[in-house]
Short mmCIF file of C-alpha atoms and ligand atoms in Angstrom, two decimals:
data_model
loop_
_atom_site.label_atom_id
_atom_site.label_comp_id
_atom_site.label_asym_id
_atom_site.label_seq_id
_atom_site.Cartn_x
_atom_site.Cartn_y
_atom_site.Cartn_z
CA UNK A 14 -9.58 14.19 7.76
CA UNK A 15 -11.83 13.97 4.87
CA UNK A 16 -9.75 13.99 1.15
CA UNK A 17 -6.69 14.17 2.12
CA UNK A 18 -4.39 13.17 -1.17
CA UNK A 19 -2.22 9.71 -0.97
CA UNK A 20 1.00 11.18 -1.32
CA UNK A 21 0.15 13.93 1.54
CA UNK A 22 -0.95 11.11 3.65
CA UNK A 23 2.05 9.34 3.09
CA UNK A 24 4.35 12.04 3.44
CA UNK A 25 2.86 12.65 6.82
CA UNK A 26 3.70 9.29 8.00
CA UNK A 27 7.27 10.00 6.73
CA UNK A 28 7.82 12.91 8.41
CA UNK A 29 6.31 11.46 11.41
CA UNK A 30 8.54 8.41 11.68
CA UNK A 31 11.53 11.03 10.64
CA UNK A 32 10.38 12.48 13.96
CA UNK A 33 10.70 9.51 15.95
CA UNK A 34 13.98 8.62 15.08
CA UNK A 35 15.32 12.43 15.87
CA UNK A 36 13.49 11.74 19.17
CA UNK A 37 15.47 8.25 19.92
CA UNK A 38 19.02 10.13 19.28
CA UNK A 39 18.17 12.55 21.69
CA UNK A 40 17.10 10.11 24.35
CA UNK A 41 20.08 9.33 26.64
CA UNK A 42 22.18 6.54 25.50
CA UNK A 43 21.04 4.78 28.90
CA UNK A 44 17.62 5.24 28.45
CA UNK A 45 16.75 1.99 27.10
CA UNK A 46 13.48 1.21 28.16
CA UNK A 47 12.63 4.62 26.50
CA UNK A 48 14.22 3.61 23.23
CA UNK A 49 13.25 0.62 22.94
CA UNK A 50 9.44 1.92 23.18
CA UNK A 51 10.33 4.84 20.75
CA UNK A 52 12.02 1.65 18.32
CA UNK A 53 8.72 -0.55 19.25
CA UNK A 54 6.66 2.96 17.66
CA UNK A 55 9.19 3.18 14.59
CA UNK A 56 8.82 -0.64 13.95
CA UNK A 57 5.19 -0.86 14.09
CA UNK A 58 4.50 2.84 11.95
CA UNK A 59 6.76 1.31 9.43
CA UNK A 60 5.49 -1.80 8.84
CA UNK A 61 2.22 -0.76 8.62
CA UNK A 62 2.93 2.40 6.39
CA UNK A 63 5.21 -0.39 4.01
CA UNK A 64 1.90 -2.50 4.26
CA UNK A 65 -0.93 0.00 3.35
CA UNK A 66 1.81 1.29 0.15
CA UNK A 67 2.06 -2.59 -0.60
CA UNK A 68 -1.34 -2.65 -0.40
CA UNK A 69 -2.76 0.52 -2.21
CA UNK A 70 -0.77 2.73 -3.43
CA UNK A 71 2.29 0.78 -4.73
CA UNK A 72 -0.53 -1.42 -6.77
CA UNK A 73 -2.32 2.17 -8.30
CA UNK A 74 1.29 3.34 -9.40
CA UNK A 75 2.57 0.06 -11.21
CA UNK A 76 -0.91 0.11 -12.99
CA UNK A 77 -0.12 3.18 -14.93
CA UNK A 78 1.24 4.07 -18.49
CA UNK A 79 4.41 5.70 -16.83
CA UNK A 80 7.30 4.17 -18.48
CA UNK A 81 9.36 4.09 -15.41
CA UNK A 82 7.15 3.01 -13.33
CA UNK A 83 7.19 -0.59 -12.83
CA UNK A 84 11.18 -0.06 -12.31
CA UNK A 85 10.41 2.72 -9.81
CA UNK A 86 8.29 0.31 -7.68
CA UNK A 87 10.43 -2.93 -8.40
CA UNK A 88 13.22 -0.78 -6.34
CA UNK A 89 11.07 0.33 -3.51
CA UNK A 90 9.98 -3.25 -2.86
CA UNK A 91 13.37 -4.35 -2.73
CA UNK A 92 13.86 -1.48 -0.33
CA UNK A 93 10.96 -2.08 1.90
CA UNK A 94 12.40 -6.32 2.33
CA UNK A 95 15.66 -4.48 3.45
CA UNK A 96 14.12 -1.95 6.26
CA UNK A 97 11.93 -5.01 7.10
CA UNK A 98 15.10 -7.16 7.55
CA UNK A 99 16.69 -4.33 9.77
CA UNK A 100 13.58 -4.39 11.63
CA UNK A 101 13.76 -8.01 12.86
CA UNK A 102 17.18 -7.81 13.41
CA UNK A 103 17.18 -4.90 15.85
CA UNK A 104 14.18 -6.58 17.28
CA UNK A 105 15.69 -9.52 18.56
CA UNK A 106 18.43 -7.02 20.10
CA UNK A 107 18.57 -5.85 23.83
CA UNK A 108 18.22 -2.04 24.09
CA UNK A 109 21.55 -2.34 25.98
CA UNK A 110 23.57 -4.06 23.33
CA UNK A 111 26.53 -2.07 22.30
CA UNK A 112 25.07 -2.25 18.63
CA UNK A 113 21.96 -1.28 19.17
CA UNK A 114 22.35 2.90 18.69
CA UNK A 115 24.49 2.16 15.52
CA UNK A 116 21.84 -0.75 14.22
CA UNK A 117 18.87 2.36 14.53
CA UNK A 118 21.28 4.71 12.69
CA UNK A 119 21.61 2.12 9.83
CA UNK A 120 17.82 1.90 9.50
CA UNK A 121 17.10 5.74 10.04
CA UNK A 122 19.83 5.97 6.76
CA UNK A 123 17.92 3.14 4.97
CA UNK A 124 14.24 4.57 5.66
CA UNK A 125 15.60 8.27 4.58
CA UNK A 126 17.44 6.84 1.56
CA UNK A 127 13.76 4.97 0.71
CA UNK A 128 11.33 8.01 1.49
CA UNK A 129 13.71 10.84 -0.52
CA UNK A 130 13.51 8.42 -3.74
CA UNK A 131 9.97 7.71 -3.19
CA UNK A 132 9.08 11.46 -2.51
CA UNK A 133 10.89 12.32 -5.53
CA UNK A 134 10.11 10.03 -7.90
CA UNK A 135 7.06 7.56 -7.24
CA UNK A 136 5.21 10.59 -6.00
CA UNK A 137 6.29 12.19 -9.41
CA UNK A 138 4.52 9.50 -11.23
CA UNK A 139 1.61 9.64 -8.89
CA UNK A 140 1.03 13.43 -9.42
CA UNK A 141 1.08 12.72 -12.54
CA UNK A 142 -0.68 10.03 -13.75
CA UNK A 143 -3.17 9.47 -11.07
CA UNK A 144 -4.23 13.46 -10.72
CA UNK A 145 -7.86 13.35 -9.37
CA UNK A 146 -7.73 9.62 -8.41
CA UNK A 147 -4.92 10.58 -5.56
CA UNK A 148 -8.12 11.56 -2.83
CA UNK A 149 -9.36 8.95 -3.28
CA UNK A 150 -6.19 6.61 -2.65
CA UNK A 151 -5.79 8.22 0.22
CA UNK A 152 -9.17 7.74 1.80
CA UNK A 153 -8.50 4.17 0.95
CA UNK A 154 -4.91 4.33 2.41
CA UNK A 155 -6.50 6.11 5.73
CA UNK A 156 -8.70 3.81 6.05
CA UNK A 157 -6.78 0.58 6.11
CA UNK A 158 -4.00 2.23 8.25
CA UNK A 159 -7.03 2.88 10.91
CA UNK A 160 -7.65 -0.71 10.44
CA UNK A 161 -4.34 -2.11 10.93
CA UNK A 162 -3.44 0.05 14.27
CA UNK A 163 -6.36 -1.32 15.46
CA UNK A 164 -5.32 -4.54 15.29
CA UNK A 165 -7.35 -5.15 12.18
CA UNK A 166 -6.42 -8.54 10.11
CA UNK A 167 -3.76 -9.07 8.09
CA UNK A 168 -5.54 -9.62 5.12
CA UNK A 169 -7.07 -7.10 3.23
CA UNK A 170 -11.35 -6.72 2.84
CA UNK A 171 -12.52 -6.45 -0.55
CA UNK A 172 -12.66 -3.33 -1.89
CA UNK A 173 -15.70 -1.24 -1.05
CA UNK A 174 -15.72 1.33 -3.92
CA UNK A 175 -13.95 2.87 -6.70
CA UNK A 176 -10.62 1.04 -5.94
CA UNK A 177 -10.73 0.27 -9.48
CA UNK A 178 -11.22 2.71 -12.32
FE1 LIG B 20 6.65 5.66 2.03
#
């Protein structure tokens, strides 16, 4: 998947994990071993997508003249700590608890609340002000993600090439 552009990446892994949570509401409500591998997927494509934006991309967008910017990413951050929260929480719940269903809705509203603002209006700014540098973002962004699902450390190498201008 050579040059593929950070915000396509990243709206891939949106869409994705939007895919996911369509696919836990249709599972039968007794089908708990089956949702809780589908919620096992959703937790661990959404920690590391919140992780490689965190990372990379969140970092290229703050460092930009946009005005709004640093507001823009401020909110998203607050964002990802609440989906992270949810996370845990559902986490340490049994498949079979009566809250369960409702405690995956909440998140599914909280990640689709997250990726419309961020489509909108980080990716705005990153069209924008990053243009040609947005290929190479998403290399970078690629690459770590490969990294991370395969169990790569939590800490990030030092960058390689070009991750600053
Ligand atoms: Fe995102």
């Amino acid at each position: 998947m050579a040059n593929m552009k950070a915000t396509k990446l990243l709206e891939q892994d949106h869409k994705a994990v939007k895919n996911l949570f369509s696919k836990f509401e249709k599972a039968g409500e007794k089908a708990y071993k089956v949702k809780k591998q589908i919620f096992d997927q959703i937790k661990q494509d959404l920690e590391i997508h919140a992780q490689i934006e965190e990372e990379i991309f969140y970092p290229a967008v703050r460092g930009t003249e946009d005005s709004d910017a640093q507001d823009l990413i401020a909110e998203a951050l607050e964002e990802h700590e609440g989906i992270k929260a949810l996370l845990e929480e559902i986490s340490d719940m049994e498949p079979d608890d009566t809250e369960y269903d409702s405690k995956v809705a909440d998140l599914r509203e909280e990640v689709e609340h997250h990726v419309e603002e961020e489509q909108s209006e980080i990716f705005e700014v990153a069209e924008d002000q990053l243009g040609n540098r947005l290929e190479e973002l998403g290399e970078e962004l690629e690459e770590r993600k490969e990294a991370l699902r395969n169990g790569g450390s939590k800490t990030r190498p030092p960058p390689q090439r070009g991750a600053m201008r």
